PDB file of C-alpha atoms in Angstrom:
ATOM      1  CA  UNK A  26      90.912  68.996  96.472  1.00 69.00           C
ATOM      2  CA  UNK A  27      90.972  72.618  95.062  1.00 83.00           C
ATOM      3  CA  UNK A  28      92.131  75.892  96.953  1.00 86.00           C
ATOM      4  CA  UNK A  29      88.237  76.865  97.306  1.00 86.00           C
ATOM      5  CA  UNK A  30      87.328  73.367  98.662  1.00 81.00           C
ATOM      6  CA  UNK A  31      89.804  73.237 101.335  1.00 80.00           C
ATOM      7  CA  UNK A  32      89.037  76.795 101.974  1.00 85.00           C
ATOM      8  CA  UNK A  33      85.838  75.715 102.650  1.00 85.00           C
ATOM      9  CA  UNK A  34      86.025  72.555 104.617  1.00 83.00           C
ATOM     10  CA  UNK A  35      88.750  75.045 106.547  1.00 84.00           C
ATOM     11  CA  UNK A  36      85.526  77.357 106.952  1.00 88.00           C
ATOM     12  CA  UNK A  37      83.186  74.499 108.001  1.00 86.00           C
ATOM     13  CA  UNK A  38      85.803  73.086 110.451  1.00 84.00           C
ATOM     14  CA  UNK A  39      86.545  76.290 112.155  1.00 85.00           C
ATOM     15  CA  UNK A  40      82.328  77.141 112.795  1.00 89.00           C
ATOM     16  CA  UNK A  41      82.261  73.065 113.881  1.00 89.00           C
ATOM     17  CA  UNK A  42      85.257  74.320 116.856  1.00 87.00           C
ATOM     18  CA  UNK A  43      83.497  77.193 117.783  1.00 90.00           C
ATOM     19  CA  UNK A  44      80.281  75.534 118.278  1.00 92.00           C
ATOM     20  CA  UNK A  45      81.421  72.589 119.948  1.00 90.00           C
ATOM     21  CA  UNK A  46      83.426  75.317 122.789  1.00 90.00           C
ATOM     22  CA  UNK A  47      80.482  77.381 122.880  1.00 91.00           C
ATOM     23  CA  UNK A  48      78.176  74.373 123.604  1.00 93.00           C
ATOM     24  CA  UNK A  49      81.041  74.157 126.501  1.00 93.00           C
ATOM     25  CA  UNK A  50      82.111  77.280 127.844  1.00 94.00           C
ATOM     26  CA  UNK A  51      84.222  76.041 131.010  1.00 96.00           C
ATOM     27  CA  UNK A  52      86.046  74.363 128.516  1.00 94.00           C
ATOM     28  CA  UNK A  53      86.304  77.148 126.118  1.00 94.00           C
ATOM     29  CA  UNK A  54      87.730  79.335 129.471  1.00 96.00           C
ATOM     30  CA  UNK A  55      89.950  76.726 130.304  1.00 96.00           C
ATOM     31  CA  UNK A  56      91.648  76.594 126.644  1.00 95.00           C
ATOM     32  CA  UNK A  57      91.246  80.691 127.141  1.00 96.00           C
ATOM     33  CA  UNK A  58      93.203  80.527 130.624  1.00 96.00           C
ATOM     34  CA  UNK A  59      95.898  77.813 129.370  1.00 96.00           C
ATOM     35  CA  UNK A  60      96.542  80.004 126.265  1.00 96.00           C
ATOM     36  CA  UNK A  61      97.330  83.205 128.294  1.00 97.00           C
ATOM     37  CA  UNK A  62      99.661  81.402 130.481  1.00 96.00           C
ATOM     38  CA  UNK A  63     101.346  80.176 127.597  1.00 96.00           C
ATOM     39  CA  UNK A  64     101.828  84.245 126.191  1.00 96.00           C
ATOM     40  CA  UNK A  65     102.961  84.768 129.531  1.00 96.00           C
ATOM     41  CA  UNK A  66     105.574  82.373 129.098  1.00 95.00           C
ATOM     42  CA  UNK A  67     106.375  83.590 126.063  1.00 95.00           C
ATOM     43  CA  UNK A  68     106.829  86.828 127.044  1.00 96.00           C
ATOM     44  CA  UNK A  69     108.807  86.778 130.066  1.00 95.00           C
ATOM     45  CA  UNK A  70     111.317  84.063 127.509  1.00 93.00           C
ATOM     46  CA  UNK A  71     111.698  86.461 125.071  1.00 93.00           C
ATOM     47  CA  UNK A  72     112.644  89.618 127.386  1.00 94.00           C
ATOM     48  CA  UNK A  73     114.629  86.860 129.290  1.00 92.00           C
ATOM     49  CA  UNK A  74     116.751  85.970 126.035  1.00 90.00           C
ATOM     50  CA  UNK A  75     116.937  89.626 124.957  1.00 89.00           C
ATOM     51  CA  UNK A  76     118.464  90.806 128.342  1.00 90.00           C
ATOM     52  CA  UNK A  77     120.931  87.957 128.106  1.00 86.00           C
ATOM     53  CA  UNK A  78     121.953  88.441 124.690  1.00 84.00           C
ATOM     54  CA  UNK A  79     122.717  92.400 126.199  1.00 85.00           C
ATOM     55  CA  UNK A  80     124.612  90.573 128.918  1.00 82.00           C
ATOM     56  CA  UNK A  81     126.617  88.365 126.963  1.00 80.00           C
ATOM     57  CA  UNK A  82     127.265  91.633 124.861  1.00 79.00           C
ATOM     58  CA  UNK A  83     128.070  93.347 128.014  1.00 78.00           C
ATOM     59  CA  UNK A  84     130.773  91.208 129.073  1.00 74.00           C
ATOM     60  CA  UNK A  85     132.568  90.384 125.754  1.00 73.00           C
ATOM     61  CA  UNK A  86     131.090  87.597 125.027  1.00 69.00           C
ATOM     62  CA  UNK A  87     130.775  85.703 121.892  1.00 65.00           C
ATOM     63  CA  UNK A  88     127.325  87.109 119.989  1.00 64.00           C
ATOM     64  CA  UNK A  89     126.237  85.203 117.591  1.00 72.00           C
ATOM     65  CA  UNK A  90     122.962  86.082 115.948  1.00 71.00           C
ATOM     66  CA  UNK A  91     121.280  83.055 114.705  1.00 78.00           C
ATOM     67  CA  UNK A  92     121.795  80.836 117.514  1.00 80.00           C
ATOM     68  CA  UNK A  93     120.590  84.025 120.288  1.00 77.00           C
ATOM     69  CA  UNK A  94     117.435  84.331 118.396  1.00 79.00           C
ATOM     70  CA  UNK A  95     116.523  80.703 117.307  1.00 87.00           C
ATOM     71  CA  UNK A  96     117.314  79.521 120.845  1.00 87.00           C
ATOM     72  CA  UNK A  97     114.475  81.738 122.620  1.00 89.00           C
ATOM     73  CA  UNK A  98     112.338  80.533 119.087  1.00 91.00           C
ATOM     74  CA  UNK A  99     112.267  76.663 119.854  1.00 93.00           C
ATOM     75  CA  UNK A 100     112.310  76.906 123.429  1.00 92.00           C
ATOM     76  CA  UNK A 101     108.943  78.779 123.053  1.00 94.00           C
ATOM     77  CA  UNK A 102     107.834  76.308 120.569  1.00 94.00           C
ATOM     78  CA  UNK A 103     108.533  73.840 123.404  1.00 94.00           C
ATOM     79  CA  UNK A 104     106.688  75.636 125.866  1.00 93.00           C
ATOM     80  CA  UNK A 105     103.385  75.666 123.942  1.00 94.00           C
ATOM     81  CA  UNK A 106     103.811  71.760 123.187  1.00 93.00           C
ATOM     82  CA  UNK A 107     103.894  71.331 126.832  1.00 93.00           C
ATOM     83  CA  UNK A 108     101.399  73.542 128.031  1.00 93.00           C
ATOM     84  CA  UNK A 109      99.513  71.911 125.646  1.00 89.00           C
ATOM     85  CA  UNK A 110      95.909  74.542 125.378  1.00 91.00           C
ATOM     86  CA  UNK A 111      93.787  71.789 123.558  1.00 89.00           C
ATOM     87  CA  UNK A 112      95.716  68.722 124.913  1.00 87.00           C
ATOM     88  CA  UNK A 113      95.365  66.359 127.923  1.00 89.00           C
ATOM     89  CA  UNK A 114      97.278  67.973 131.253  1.00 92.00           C
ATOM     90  CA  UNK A 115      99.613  64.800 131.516  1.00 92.00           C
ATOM     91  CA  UNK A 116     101.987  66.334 128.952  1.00 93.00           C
ATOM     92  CA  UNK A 117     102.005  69.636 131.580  1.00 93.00           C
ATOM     93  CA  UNK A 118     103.826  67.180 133.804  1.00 94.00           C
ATOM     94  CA  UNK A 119     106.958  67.688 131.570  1.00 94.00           C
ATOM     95  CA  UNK A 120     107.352  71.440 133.601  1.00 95.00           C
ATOM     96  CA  UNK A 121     107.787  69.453 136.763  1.00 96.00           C
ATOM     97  CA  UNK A 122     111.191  67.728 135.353  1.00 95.00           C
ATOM     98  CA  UNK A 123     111.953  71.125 132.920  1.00 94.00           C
ATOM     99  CA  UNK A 124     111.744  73.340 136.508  1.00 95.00           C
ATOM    100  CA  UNK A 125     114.032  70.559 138.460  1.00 96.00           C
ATOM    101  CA  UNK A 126     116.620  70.820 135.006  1.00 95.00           C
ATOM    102  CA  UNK A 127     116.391  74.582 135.455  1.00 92.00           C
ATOM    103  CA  UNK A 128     117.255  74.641 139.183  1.00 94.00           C
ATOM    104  CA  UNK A 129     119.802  71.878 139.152  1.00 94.00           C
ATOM    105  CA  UNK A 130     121.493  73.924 136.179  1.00 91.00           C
ATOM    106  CA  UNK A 131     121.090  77.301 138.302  1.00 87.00           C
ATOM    107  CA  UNK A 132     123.069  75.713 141.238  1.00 88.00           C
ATOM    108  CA  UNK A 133     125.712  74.270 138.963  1.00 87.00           C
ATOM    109  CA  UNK A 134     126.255  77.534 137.345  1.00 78.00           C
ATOM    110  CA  UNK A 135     126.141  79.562 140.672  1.00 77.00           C
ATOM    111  CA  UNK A 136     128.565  77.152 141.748  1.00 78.00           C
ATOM    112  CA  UNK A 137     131.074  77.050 138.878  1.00 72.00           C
ATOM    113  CA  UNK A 138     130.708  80.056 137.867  1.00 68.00           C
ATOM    114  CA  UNK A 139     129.215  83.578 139.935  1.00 65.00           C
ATOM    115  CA  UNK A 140     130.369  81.719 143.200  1.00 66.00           C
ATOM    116  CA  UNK A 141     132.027  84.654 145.482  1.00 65.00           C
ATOM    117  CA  UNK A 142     132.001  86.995 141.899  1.00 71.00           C
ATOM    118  CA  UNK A 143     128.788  87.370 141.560  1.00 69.00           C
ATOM    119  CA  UNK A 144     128.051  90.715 143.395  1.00 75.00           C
ATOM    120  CA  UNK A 145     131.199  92.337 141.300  1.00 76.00           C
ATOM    121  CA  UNK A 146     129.973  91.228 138.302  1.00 74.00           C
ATOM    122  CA  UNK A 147     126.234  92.404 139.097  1.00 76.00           C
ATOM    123  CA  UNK A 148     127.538  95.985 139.881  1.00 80.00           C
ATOM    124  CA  UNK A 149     129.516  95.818 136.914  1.00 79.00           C
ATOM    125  CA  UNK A 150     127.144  94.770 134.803  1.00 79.00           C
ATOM    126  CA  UNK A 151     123.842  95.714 136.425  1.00 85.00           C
ATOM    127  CA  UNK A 152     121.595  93.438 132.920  1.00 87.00           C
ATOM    128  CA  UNK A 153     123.588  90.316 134.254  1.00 82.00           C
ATOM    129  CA  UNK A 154     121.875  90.870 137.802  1.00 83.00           C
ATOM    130  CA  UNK A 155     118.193  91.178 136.443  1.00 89.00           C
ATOM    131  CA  UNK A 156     119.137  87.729 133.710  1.00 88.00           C
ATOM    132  CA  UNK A 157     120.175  86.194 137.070  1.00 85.00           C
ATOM    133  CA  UNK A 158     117.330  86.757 138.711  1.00 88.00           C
ATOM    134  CA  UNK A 159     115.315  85.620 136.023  1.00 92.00           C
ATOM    135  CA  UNK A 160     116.759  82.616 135.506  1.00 89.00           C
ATOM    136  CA  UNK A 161     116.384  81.963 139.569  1.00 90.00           C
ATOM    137  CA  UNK A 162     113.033  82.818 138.878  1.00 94.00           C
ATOM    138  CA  UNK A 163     112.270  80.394 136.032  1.00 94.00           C
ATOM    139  CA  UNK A 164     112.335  76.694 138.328  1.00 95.00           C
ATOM    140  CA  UNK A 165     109.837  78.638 140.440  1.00 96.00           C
ATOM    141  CA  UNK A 166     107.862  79.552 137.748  1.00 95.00           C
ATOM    142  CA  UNK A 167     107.872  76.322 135.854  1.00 95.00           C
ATOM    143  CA  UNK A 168     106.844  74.449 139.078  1.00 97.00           C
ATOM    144  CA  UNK A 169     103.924  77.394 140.215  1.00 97.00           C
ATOM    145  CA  UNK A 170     102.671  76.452 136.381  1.00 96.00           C
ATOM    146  CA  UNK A 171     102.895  73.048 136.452  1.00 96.00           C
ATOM    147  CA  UNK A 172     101.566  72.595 140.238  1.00 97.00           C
ATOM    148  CA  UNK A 173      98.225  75.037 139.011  1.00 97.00           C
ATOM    149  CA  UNK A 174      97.782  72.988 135.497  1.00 96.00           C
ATOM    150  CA  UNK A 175      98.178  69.424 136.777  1.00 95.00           C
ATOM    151  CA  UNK A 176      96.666  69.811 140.605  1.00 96.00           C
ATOM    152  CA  UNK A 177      93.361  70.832 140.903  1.00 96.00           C
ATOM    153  CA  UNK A 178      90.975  67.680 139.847  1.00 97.00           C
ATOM    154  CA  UNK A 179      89.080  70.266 137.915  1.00 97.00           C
ATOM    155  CA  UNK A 180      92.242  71.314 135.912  1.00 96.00           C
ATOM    156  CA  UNK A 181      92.490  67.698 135.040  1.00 95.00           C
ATOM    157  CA  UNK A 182      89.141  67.340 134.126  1.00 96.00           C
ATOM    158  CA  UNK A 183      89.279  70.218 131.459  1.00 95.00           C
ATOM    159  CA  UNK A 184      92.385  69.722 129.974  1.00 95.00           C
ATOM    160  CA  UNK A 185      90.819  65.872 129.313  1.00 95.00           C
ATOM    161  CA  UNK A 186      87.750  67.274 127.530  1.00 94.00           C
ATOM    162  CA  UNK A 187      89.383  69.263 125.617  1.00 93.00           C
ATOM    163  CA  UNK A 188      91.408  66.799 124.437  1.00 93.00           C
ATOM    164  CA  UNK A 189      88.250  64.801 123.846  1.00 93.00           C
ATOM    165  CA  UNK A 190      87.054  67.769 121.981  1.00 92.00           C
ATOM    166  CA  UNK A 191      90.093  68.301 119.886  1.00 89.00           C
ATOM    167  CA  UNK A 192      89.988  64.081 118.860  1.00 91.00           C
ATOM    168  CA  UNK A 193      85.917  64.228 118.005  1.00 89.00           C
ATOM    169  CA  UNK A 194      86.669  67.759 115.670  1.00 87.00           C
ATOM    170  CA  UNK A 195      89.855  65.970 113.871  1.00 86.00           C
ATOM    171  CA  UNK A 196      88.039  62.823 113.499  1.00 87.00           C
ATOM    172  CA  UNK A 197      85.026  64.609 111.922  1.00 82.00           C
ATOM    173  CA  UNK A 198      87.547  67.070 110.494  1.00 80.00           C
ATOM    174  CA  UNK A 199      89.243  64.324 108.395  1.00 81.00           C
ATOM    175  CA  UNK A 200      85.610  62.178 107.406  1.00 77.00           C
ATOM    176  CA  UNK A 201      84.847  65.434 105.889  1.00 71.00           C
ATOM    177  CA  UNK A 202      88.158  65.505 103.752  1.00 68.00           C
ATOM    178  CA  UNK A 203      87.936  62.026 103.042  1.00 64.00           C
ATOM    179  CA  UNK A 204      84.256  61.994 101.590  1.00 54.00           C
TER     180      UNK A 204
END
């Protein structure tokens, strides 16, 4: 297949998508609504990792580069696999367990490690305070996220259909490439 052929069949794909979500607009909203949480996420992650990069700075810490900015990279890759904006809302259950990991690994921290220092080294280092709040934050997040994705019967429902959607376009998708 040439450049201009898979160009094309790229094309022809891409109209096939857009009428098969327009002929469903709930759907379309839902895939809308599932995306935005997911920039959301993204967002608040990547100020997250920035203010604890400063921290770490802050304090002495060891910096190192690659592993502070590939970190925040695949655990926002992770996030969109299981928020899942085309895919079934079974794979959203994986925030349940990633918002228990986060708390459990929030106590154990607090516990080992800010217990009775914490205050001194928030008013020393003010950035630590906000990353600790964030990362309090994050269990509560993940659960508020997975609890509104996974709920709601009608939640459900979408994220299934669009799934359905998404298998019916990459099954015509590849009998076009094929013929």
């Amino acid at each position: 297949m040439t450049k201009e052929e898979h160009a094309a069949l790229k094309q022809q794909f891409l109209e096939e998508r857009a009428r098969a979500y327009d002929a469903e607009p709930e759907v379309k909203n839902w895939i809308k609504t599932k995306r935005n949480v997911f920039r959301i996420l993204a967002v608040y992650w990547i100020i997250y990792a920035v203010l604890s990069s400063v921290a770490l700075h802050q304090i002495g810490s060891g910096f190192n580069l690659l592993i502070d900015v590939l970190r925040p990279l695949f655990q926002i890759f992770w996030l969109y696999v299981f928020i899942s904006p085309n895919g079934t809302w079974r794979i959203n259950m994986v925030l349940y367990f990633w918002a228990l990991y986060n708390l459990v690994m929030n106590l154990n921290n607090y516990m080992h490690s800010f217990q009775g220092y914490l205050s001194e080294m928030i008013r020393q280092t003010p950035v630590l305070g906000v990353v600790f709040g964030m990362e309090v934050f994050v269990p509560i997040l993940f659960l508020g996220i997975a609890c509104y994705l996974t709920l709601p019967k009608k939640h459900r429902e979408l994220s299934e259909r669009a799934e359905e959607i998404q298998k019916e376009l990459s099954a015509s998708f590849k009998a076009m490439s094929g013929s």
